[in-house]
PDB file of C-alpha atoms and ligand atoms in Angstrom:
ATOM      1  CA  UNK A   1      46.147 139.464  55.360  1.00  0.00           C
ATOM      2  CA  UNK A   2      48.749 139.593  58.063  1.00  0.00           C
ATOM      3  CA  UNK A   3      51.482 137.838  56.128  1.00  0.00           C
ATOM      4  CA  UNK A   4      50.609 139.061  52.640  1.00  0.00           C
ATOM      5  CA  UNK A   5      53.893 140.921  52.312  1.00  0.00           C
ATOM      6  CA  UNK A   6      56.096 138.416  54.059  1.00  0.00           C
ATOM      7  CA  UNK A   7      58.120 136.031  51.975  1.00  0.00           C
ATOM      8  CA  UNK A   8      57.966 132.325  52.528  1.00  0.00           C
ATOM      9  CA  UNK A   9      60.397 129.448  52.348  1.00  0.00           C
ATOM     10  CA  UNK A  10      58.763 126.594  50.467  1.00  0.00           C
ATOM     11  CA  UNK A  11      60.329 123.136  50.586  1.00  0.00           C
ATOM     12  CA  UNK A  12      59.368 120.497  48.029  1.00  0.00           C
ATOM     13  CA  UNK A  13      60.732 117.007  48.613  1.00  0.00           C
ATOM     14  CA  UNK A  14      59.900 113.631  47.213  1.00  0.00           C
ATOM     15  CA  UNK A  15      60.755 110.708  45.007  1.00  0.00           C
ATOM     16  CA  UNK A  16      62.714 110.941  41.751  1.00  0.00           C
ATOM     17  CA  UNK A  17      60.824 112.108  38.666  1.00  0.00           C
ATOM     18  CA  UNK A  18      57.635 113.187  40.432  1.00  0.00           C
ATOM     19  CA  UNK A  19      57.702 116.535  38.691  1.00  0.00           C
ATOM     20  CA  UNK A  20      59.108 118.355  41.721  1.00  0.00           C
ATOM     21  CA  UNK A  21      61.111 120.829  39.684  1.00  0.00           C
ATOM     22  CA  UNK A  22      58.261 121.665  37.275  1.00  0.00           C
ATOM     23  CA  UNK A  23      56.009 122.249  40.265  1.00  0.00           C
ATOM     24  CA  UNK A  24      58.581 124.242  42.253  1.00  0.00           C
ATOM     25  CA  UNK A  25      59.429 126.421  39.223  1.00  0.00           C
ATOM     26  CA  UNK A  26      55.758 127.251  38.673  1.00  0.00           C
ATOM     27  CA  UNK A  27      55.186 128.148  42.303  1.00  0.00           C
ATOM     28  CA  UNK A  28      58.275 130.385  42.280  1.00  0.00           C
ATOM     29  CA  UNK A  29      57.155 132.076  39.062  1.00  0.00           C
ATOM     30  CA  UNK A  30      53.643 132.700  40.397  1.00  0.00           C
ATOM     31  CA  UNK A  31      54.948 134.202  43.644  1.00  0.00           C
ATOM     32  CA  UNK A  32      57.952 136.030  42.139  1.00  0.00           C
ATOM     33  CA  UNK A  33      60.319 133.919  44.274  1.00  0.00           C
ATOM     34  CA  UNK A  34      63.616 132.330  43.335  1.00  0.00           C
ATOM     35  CA  UNK A  35      63.653 128.646  42.513  1.00  0.00           C
ATOM     36  CA  UNK A  36      66.622 126.478  43.446  1.00  0.00           C
ATOM     37  CA  UNK A  37      67.037 122.907  42.273  1.00  0.00           C
ATOM     38  CA  UNK A  38      69.125 121.292  45.024  1.00  0.00           C
ATOM     39  CA  UNK A  39      69.464 118.070  43.016  1.00  0.00           C
ATOM     40  CA  UNK A  40      71.377 120.076  40.389  1.00  0.00           C
ATOM     41  CA  UNK A  41      74.070 120.704  42.994  1.00  0.00           C
ATOM     42  CA  UNK A  42      74.499 116.978  43.727  1.00  0.00           C
ATOM     43  CA  UNK A  43      74.515 116.365  39.985  1.00  0.00           C
ATOM     44  CA  UNK A  44      77.258 118.976  39.497  1.00  0.00           C
ATOM     45  CA  UNK A  45      79.367 117.352  42.241  1.00  0.00           C
ATOM     46  CA  UNK A  46      78.837 114.015  40.471  1.00  0.00           C
ATOM     47  CA  UNK A  47      79.909 115.467  37.111  1.00  0.00           C
ATOM     48  CA  UNK A  48      83.062 116.761  38.793  1.00  0.00           C
ATOM     49  CA  UNK A  49      83.774 113.234  40.121  1.00  0.00           C
ATOM     50  CA  UNK A  50      83.206 111.693  36.684  1.00  0.00           C
ATOM     51  CA  UNK A  51      85.498 114.168  34.965  1.00  0.00           C
ATOM     52  CA  UNK A  52      88.263 113.967  37.553  1.00  0.00           C
ATOM     53  CA  UNK A  53      88.639 110.180  37.785  1.00  0.00           C
ATOM     54  CA  UNK A  54      86.998 110.057  41.188  1.00  0.00           C
ATOM     55  CA  UNK A  55      84.732 107.189  40.169  1.00  0.00           C
ATOM     56  CA  UNK A  56      86.318 103.852  39.368  1.00  0.00           C
ATOM     57  CA  UNK A  57      84.325 100.821  38.211  1.00  0.00           C
ATOM     58  CA  UNK A  58      81.165 102.382  39.587  1.00  0.00           C
ATOM     59  CA  UNK A  59      82.693 103.144  43.004  1.00  0.00           C
ATOM     60  CA  UNK A  60      83.230 106.672  44.279  1.00  0.00           C
ATOM     61  CA  UNK A  61      86.832 107.069  45.500  1.00  0.00           C
ATOM     62  CA  UNK A  62      85.796 108.785  48.709  1.00  0.00           C
ATOM     63  CA  UNK A  63      89.162 109.763  50.199  1.00  0.00           C
ATOM     64  CA  UNK A  64      90.331 111.218  46.865  1.00  0.00           C
ATOM     65  CA  UNK A  65      87.054 113.113  46.561  1.00  0.00           C
ATOM     66  CA  UNK A  66      87.349 114.519  50.084  1.00  0.00           C
ATOM     67  CA  UNK A  67      90.864 115.744  49.306  1.00  0.00           C
ATOM     68  CA  UNK A  68      89.454 117.674  46.345  1.00  0.00           C
ATOM     69  CA  UNK A  69      86.198 118.835  47.910  1.00  0.00           C
ATOM     70  CA  UNK A  70      87.331 122.425  48.381  1.00  0.00           C
ATOM     71  CA  UNK A  71      88.093 122.612  44.642  1.00  0.00           C
ATOM     72  CA  UNK A  72      84.429 122.033  43.793  1.00  0.00           C
ATOM     73  CA  UNK A  73      82.696 125.396  43.501  1.00  0.00           C
ATOM     74  CA  UNK A  74      78.985 125.174  42.773  1.00  0.00           C
ATOM     75  CA  UNK A  75      76.674 128.108  42.249  1.00  0.00           C
ATOM     76  CA  UNK A  76      73.880 129.412  40.061  1.00  0.00           C
ATOM     77  CA  UNK A  77      73.639 131.984  37.301  1.00  0.00           C
ATOM     78  CA  UNK A  78      70.335 133.676  36.504  1.00  0.00           C
ATOM     79  CA  UNK A  79      69.456 133.305  32.820  1.00  0.00           C
ATOM     80  CA  UNK A  80      67.348 136.327  31.891  1.00  0.00           C
ATOM     81  CA  UNK A  81      65.876 134.648  28.808  1.00  0.00           C
ATOM     82  CA  UNK A  82      64.600 131.541  30.569  1.00  0.00           C
ATOM     83  CA  UNK A  83      64.148 133.419  33.888  1.00  0.00           C
ATOM     84  CA  UNK A  84      65.756 130.419  35.597  1.00  0.00           C
ATOM     85  CA  UNK A  85      68.900 129.732  37.542  1.00  0.00           C
ATOM     86  CA  UNK A  86      71.463 127.597  35.733  1.00  0.00           C
ATOM     87  CA  UNK A  87      74.053 125.467  37.469  1.00  0.00           C
ATOM     88  CA  UNK A  88      77.661 126.643  37.440  1.00  0.00           C
ATOM     89  CA  UNK A  89      80.499 124.268  38.294  1.00  0.00           C
ATOM     90  CA  UNK A  90      83.905 125.929  38.662  1.00  0.00           C
ATOM     91  CA  UNK A  91      82.921 128.857  36.413  1.00  0.00           C
ATOM     92  CA  UNK A  92      81.420 126.620  33.749  1.00  0.00           C
ATOM     93  CA  UNK A  93      77.723 126.418  32.920  1.00  0.00           C
ATOM     94  CA  UNK A  94      76.930 122.697  33.269  1.00  0.00           C
ATOM     95  CA  UNK A  95      73.136 122.957  33.244  1.00  0.00           C
ATOM     96  CA  UNK A  96      72.768 120.569  30.292  1.00  0.00           C
ATOM     97  CA  UNK A  97      75.627 118.214  31.085  1.00  0.00           C
ATOM     98  CA  UNK A  98      74.314 117.342  34.541  1.00  0.00           C
ATOM     99  CA  UNK A  99      71.061 115.988  33.074  1.00  0.00           C
ATOM    100  CA  UNK A 100      72.480 112.910  31.325  1.00  0.00           C
ATOM    101  CA  UNK A 101      71.627 109.339  32.310  1.00  0.00           C
ATOM    102  CA  UNK A 102      75.263 108.660  33.262  1.00  0.00           C
ATOM    103  CA  UNK A 103      75.177 111.496  35.809  1.00  0.00           C
ATOM    104  CA  UNK A 104      71.818 110.152  37.055  1.00  0.00           C
ATOM    105  CA  UNK A 105      73.427 106.733  37.501  1.00  0.00           C
ATOM    106  CA  UNK A 106      76.187 108.001  39.801  1.00  0.00           C
ATOM    107  CA  UNK A 107      74.438 110.819  41.636  1.00  0.00           C
ATOM    108  CA  UNK A 108      72.969 108.754  44.493  1.00  0.00           C
ATOM    109  CA  UNK A 109      76.334 107.261  45.616  1.00  0.00           C
ATOM    110  CA  UNK A 110      77.933 110.715  45.513  1.00  0.00           C
ATOM    111  CA  UNK A 111      75.070 112.309  47.431  1.00  0.00           C
ATOM    112  CA  UNK A 112      75.378 109.686  50.195  1.00  0.00           C
ATOM    113  CA  UNK A 113      78.690 111.165  51.321  1.00  0.00           C
ATOM    114  CA  UNK A 114      78.416 113.179  54.538  1.00  0.00           C
ATOM    115  CA  UNK A 115      80.994 115.844  53.637  1.00  0.00           C
ATOM    116  CA  UNK A 116      79.380 116.397  50.216  1.00  0.00           C
ATOM    117  CA  UNK A 117      76.018 116.919  51.888  1.00  0.00           C
ATOM    118  CA  UNK A 118      77.404 119.309  54.486  1.00  0.00           C
ATOM    119  CA  UNK A 119      78.914 121.439  51.766  1.00  0.00           C
ATOM    120  CA  UNK A 120      75.681 121.541  49.732  1.00  0.00           C
ATOM    121  CA  UNK A 121      73.463 122.267  52.741  1.00  0.00           C
ATOM    122  CA  UNK A 122      75.625 125.259  53.650  1.00  0.00           C
ATOM    123  CA  UNK A 123      75.247 126.720  50.145  1.00  0.00           C
ATOM    124  CA  UNK A 124      71.490 125.988  50.145  1.00  0.00           C
ATOM    125  CA  UNK A 125      70.866 127.690  53.506  1.00  0.00           C
ATOM    126  CA  UNK A 126      72.778 130.694  52.314  1.00  0.00           C
ATOM    127  CA  UNK A 127      70.599 130.915  49.190  1.00  0.00           C
ATOM    128  CA  UNK A 128      67.504 130.930  51.431  1.00  0.00           C
ATOM    129  CA  UNK A 129      68.629 133.526  53.931  1.00  0.00           C
ATOM    130  CA  UNK A 130      66.393 136.260  52.474  1.00  0.00           C
ATOM    131  CA  UNK A 131      63.390 133.884  52.143  1.00  0.00           C
ATOM    132  CA  UNK A 132      61.196 134.175  49.043  1.00  0.00           C
ATOM    133  CA  UNK A 133      62.535 130.840  47.817  1.00  0.00           C
ATOM    134  CA  UNK A 134      61.172 127.539  46.552  1.00  0.00           C
ATOM    135  CA  UNK A 135      63.708 124.726  46.795  1.00  0.00           C
ATOM    136  CA  UNK A 136      63.183 121.144  45.726  1.00  0.00           C
ATOM    137  CA  UNK A 137      65.141 118.048  46.713  1.00  0.00           C
ATOM    138  CA  UNK A 138      65.110 115.179  49.172  1.00  0.00           C
ATOM    139  CA  UNK A 139      65.988 116.742  52.527  1.00  0.00           C
ATOM    140  CA  UNK A 140      64.821 120.333  52.181  1.00  0.00           C
ATOM    141  CA  UNK A 141      61.962 120.125  54.689  1.00  0.00           C
ATOM    142  CA  UNK A 142      63.836 117.813  57.080  1.00  0.00           C
ATOM    143  CA  UNK A 143      67.408 119.155  57.121  1.00  0.00           C
ATOM    144  CA  UNK A 144      67.997 122.249  54.988  1.00  0.00           C
ATOM    145  CA  UNK A 145      64.994 124.318  56.097  1.00  0.00           C
ATOM    146  CA  UNK A 146      63.343 122.512  59.019  1.00  0.00           C
ATOM    147  CA  UNK A 147      61.438 125.743  59.753  1.00  0.00           C
ATOM    148  CA  UNK A 148      60.147 126.189  56.206  1.00  0.00           C
ATOM    149  CA  UNK A 149      56.741 127.894  56.012  1.00  0.00           C
ATOM    150  CA  UNK A 150      55.356 125.214  53.710  1.00  0.00           C
ATOM    151  CA  UNK A 151      56.628 121.675  53.147  1.00  0.00           C
ATOM    152  CA  UNK A 152      55.255 119.423  50.450  1.00  0.00           C
ATOM    153  CA  UNK A 153      56.242 115.793  50.003  1.00  0.00           C
ATOM    154  CA  UNK A 154      55.581 114.504  46.493  1.00  0.00           C
ATOM    155  CA  UNK A 155      55.020 110.990  45.320  1.00  0.00           C
ATOM    156  CA  UNK A 156      53.522 109.292  42.255  1.00  0.00           C
ATOM    157  CA  UNK A 157      53.130 105.776  40.944  1.00  0.00           C
ATOM    158  CA  UNK A 158      56.568 104.496  39.692  1.00  0.00           C
ATOM    159  CA  UNK A 159      55.208 103.461  36.271  1.00  0.00           C
ATOM    160  CA  UNK A 160      53.768 106.939  35.759  1.00  0.00           C
ATOM    161  CA  UNK A 161      57.054 108.556  36.859  1.00  0.00           C
ATOM    162  CA  UNK A 162      59.036 106.331  34.478  1.00  0.00           C
ATOM    163  CA  UNK A 163      56.788 107.163  31.546  1.00  0.00           C
ATOM    164  CA  UNK A 164      57.015 110.907  32.241  1.00  0.00           C
ATOM    165  CA  UNK A 165      60.835 110.815  32.483  1.00  0.00           C
ATOM    166  CA  UNK A 166      61.056 108.579  29.387  1.00  0.00           C
ATOM    167  CA  UNK A 167      58.903 110.968  27.308  1.00  0.00           C
ATOM    168  CA  UNK A 168      60.989 113.918  28.508  1.00  0.00           C
ATOM    169  CA  UNK A 169      64.287 112.174  27.609  1.00  0.00           C
ATOM    170  CA  UNK A 170      63.059 111.179  24.151  1.00  0.00           C
ATOM    171  CA  UNK A 171      61.924 114.751  23.561  1.00  0.00           C
ATOM    172  CA  UNK A 172      65.434 115.942  24.457  1.00  0.00           C
ATOM    173  CA  UNK A 173      66.821 113.472  21.893  1.00  0.00           C
ATOM    174  CA  UNK A 174      68.540 111.239  24.485  1.00  0.00           C
ATOM    175  CA  UNK A 175      69.190 107.626  23.547  1.00  0.00           C
ATOM    176  CA  UNK A 176      67.589 105.762  26.467  1.00  0.00           C
ATOM    177  CA  UNK A 177      65.238 102.855  26.994  1.00  0.00           C
ATOM    178  CA  UNK A 178      62.165 102.710  29.216  1.00  0.00           C
ATOM    179  CA  UNK A 179      63.785  99.897  31.272  1.00  0.00           C
ATOM    180  CA  UNK A 180      66.968 101.907  31.839  1.00  0.00           C
ATOM    181  CA  UNK A 181      64.934 104.828  33.169  1.00  0.00           C
ATOM    182  CA  UNK A 182      62.770 102.579  35.311  1.00  0.00           C
ATOM    183  CA  UNK A 183      65.889 100.981  36.822  1.00  0.00           C
ATOM    184  CA  UNK A 184      67.456 104.364  37.480  1.00  0.00           C
ATOM    185  CA  UNK A 185      64.354 105.747  39.205  1.00  0.00           C
ATOM    186  CA  UNK A 186      63.819 102.664  41.405  1.00  0.00           C
ATOM    187  CA  UNK A 187      67.506 102.415  42.321  1.00  0.00           C
ATOM    188  CA  UNK A 188      67.714 106.117  43.212  1.00  0.00           C
ATOM    189  CA  UNK A 189      64.549 105.880  45.347  1.00  0.00           C
ATOM    190  CA  UNK A 190      66.061 102.924  47.211  1.00  0.00           C
ATOM    191  CA  UNK A 191      69.452 104.597  47.812  1.00  0.00           C
ATOM    192  CA  UNK A 192      67.923 107.997  48.653  1.00  0.00           C
ATOM    193  CA  UNK A 193      65.493 106.454  51.169  1.00  0.00           C
ATOM    194  CA  UNK A 194      67.983 104.008  52.625  1.00  0.00           C
ATOM    195  CA  UNK A 195      71.027 106.203  53.158  1.00  0.00           C
ATOM    196  CA  UNK A 196      72.155 106.930  56.676  1.00  0.00           C
ATOM    197  CA  UNK A 197      72.589 110.688  56.351  1.00  0.00           C
ATOM    198  CA  UNK A 198      69.603 112.867  55.456  1.00  0.00           C
ATOM    199  CA  UNK A 199      67.542 110.073  53.892  1.00  0.00           C
ATOM    200  CA  UNK A 200      64.574 110.912  51.730  1.00  0.00           C
ATOM    201  CA  UNK A 201      61.646 110.993  54.136  1.00  0.00           C
ATOM    202  CA  UNK A 202      58.545 113.022  54.678  1.00  0.00           C
ATOM    203  CA  UNK A 203      58.928 115.708  57.346  1.00  0.00           C
ATOM    204  CA  UNK A 204      56.384 115.261  60.156  1.00  0.00           C
ATOM    205  CA  UNK A 205      54.816 118.611  59.241  1.00  0.00           C
ATOM    206  CA  UNK A 206      54.832 118.176  55.450  1.00  0.00           C
ATOM    207  CA  UNK A 207      51.715 117.832  53.313  1.00  0.00           C
ATOM    208  CA  UNK A 208      51.615 114.738  51.097  1.00  0.00           C
ATOM    209  CA  UNK A 209      50.907 115.226  47.396  1.00  0.00           C
ATOM    210  CA  UNK A 210      50.380 112.162  45.208  1.00  0.00           C
ATOM    211  CA  UNK A 211      50.194 113.616  41.712  1.00  0.00           C
ATOM    212  CA  UNK A 212      49.796 110.310  39.811  1.00  0.00           C
ATOM    213  CA  UNK A 213      46.455 111.425  38.463  1.00  0.00           C
ATOM    214  CA  UNK A 214      46.658 115.195  38.769  1.00  0.00           C
ATOM    215  CA  UNK A 215      47.373 117.596  35.948  1.00  0.00           C
ATOM    216  CA  UNK A 216      49.968 120.317  36.393  1.00  0.00           C
ATOM    217  CA  UNK A 217      47.118 122.840  36.463  1.00  0.00           C
ATOM    218  CA  UNK A 218      45.187 120.924  39.153  1.00  0.00           C
ATOM    219  CA  UNK A 219      48.218 120.630  41.383  1.00  0.00           C
ATOM    220  CA  UNK A 220      48.905 124.360  41.023  1.00  0.00           C
ATOM    221  CA  UNK A 221      45.330 125.216  42.037  1.00  0.00           C
ATOM    222  CA  UNK A 222      45.715 122.896  45.035  1.00  0.00           C
ATOM    223  CA  UNK A 223      48.945 124.481  46.243  1.00  0.00           C
ATOM    224  CA  UNK A 224      47.921 128.099  45.632  1.00  0.00           C
ATOM    225  CA  UNK A 225      44.935 127.627  47.978  1.00  0.00           C
ATOM    226  CA  UNK A 226      47.315 126.383  50.669  1.00  0.00           C
ATOM    227  CA  UNK A 227      49.723 129.288  50.092  1.00  0.00           C
ATOM    228  CA  UNK A 228      46.898 131.833  50.215  1.00  0.00           C
ATOM    229  CA  UNK A 229      45.795 130.361  53.547  1.00  0.00           C
ATOM    230  CA  UNK A 230      49.312 130.690  54.952  1.00  0.00           C
ATOM    231  CA  UNK A 231      49.605 134.284  53.751  1.00  0.00           C
ATOM    232  CA  UNK A 232      46.208 135.178  55.192  1.00  0.00           C
ATOM    233  CA  UNK A 233      46.971 133.880  58.697  1.00  0.00           C
TER     234      UNK A 233
HETATM  235  O1  LIG B 301      66.264 116.027  42.016  1.00  0.00           O
HETATM  236  P1  LIG B 301      67.187 115.149  41.160  1.00  0.00           P
HETATM  237  O2  LIG B 301      66.557 113.860  40.736  1.00  0.00           O
HETATM  238  O3  LIG B 301      67.826 115.875  40.040  1.00  0.00           O
HETATM  239  O4  LIG B 301      68.349 114.771  42.196  1.00  0.00           O
HETATM  240  C1  LIG B 301      69.423 113.963  41.810  1.00  0.00           C
HETATM  241  C2  LIG B 301      69.918 113.160  42.994  1.00  0.00           C
HETATM  242  O5  LIG B 301      70.524 114.029  43.951  1.00  0.00           O
HETATM  243  C3  LIG B 301      68.899 112.356  43.773  1.00  0.00           C
HETATM  244  O6  LIG B 301      68.787 111.035  43.279  1.00  0.00           O
HETATM  245  C4  LIG B 301      69.422 112.338  45.179  1.00  0.00           C
HETATM  246  C5  LIG B 301      70.286 113.555  45.260  1.00  0.00           C
HETATM  247  N1  LIG B 301      69.683 114.625  46.044  1.00  0.00           N
HETATM  248  C6  LIG B 301      69.857 114.588  47.403  1.00  0.00           C
HETATM  249  O7  LIG B 301      70.439 113.642  47.912  1.00  0.00           O
HETATM  250  N2  LIG B 301      69.393 115.606  48.167  1.00  0.00           N
HETATM  251  C7  LIG B 301      68.752 116.638  47.622  1.00  0.00           C
HETATM  252  N3  LIG B 301      68.321 117.623  48.397  1.00  0.00           N
HETATM  253  C8  LIG B 301      68.538 116.683  46.226  1.00  0.00           C
HETATM  254  C9  LIG B 301      68.996 115.647  45.462  1.00  0.00           C
END
């Protein structure tokens, strides 16, 4: 086992609501790695825009946002109870507030902006400098860590993704409809895939995982075999 002691960088990309974060968290827990949710960073930047009048009638006021970009400080705090990193925006824990449907509705336009992406990618690369990390997002295997040791690109049938996200939202007590969630997922997929900078796309060396009909347990067994192979090489 040549690589048994070496730590990997694992990149998980894919469509909205495919269960990327559940999957990435489990892999990180199994390997004793850190897990970073890169989408949380774009969500935090979006929350900042919403709370600082940088979005007007659905449009991001780009020049105003760029003038304030250096005031947006995003980081993570390790919660010992949950054993997870929580998102911090300008010294405030925003982990819950970034998960609302209104943030989801504005996050794709904010994450299209080149300067926003450059800032996030710099933070993300810094978080991965010691390896031993699982990061999920849209451009992790293509842009953030093009040399990642393992890249997985996740997809699932849109109706299945909508139902999963709907069930999760209802469980959290959010007041949302199935249609609203479906619209949000399809719109985000379209914007994320169609944007000019760092679009959502499968890296040429990524492994495709369609988990429409896989249980969480089955997908974990699948990935652990792949990881063991990498560590044994
Ligand atoms: O992973 P998520 O659904 O919480 O991400 C929210 C949005 O952030 C997603 O619609 C697109 C954007 N995003 C991105 O552009 N690049 C990433 N690496 C992660 C997320």
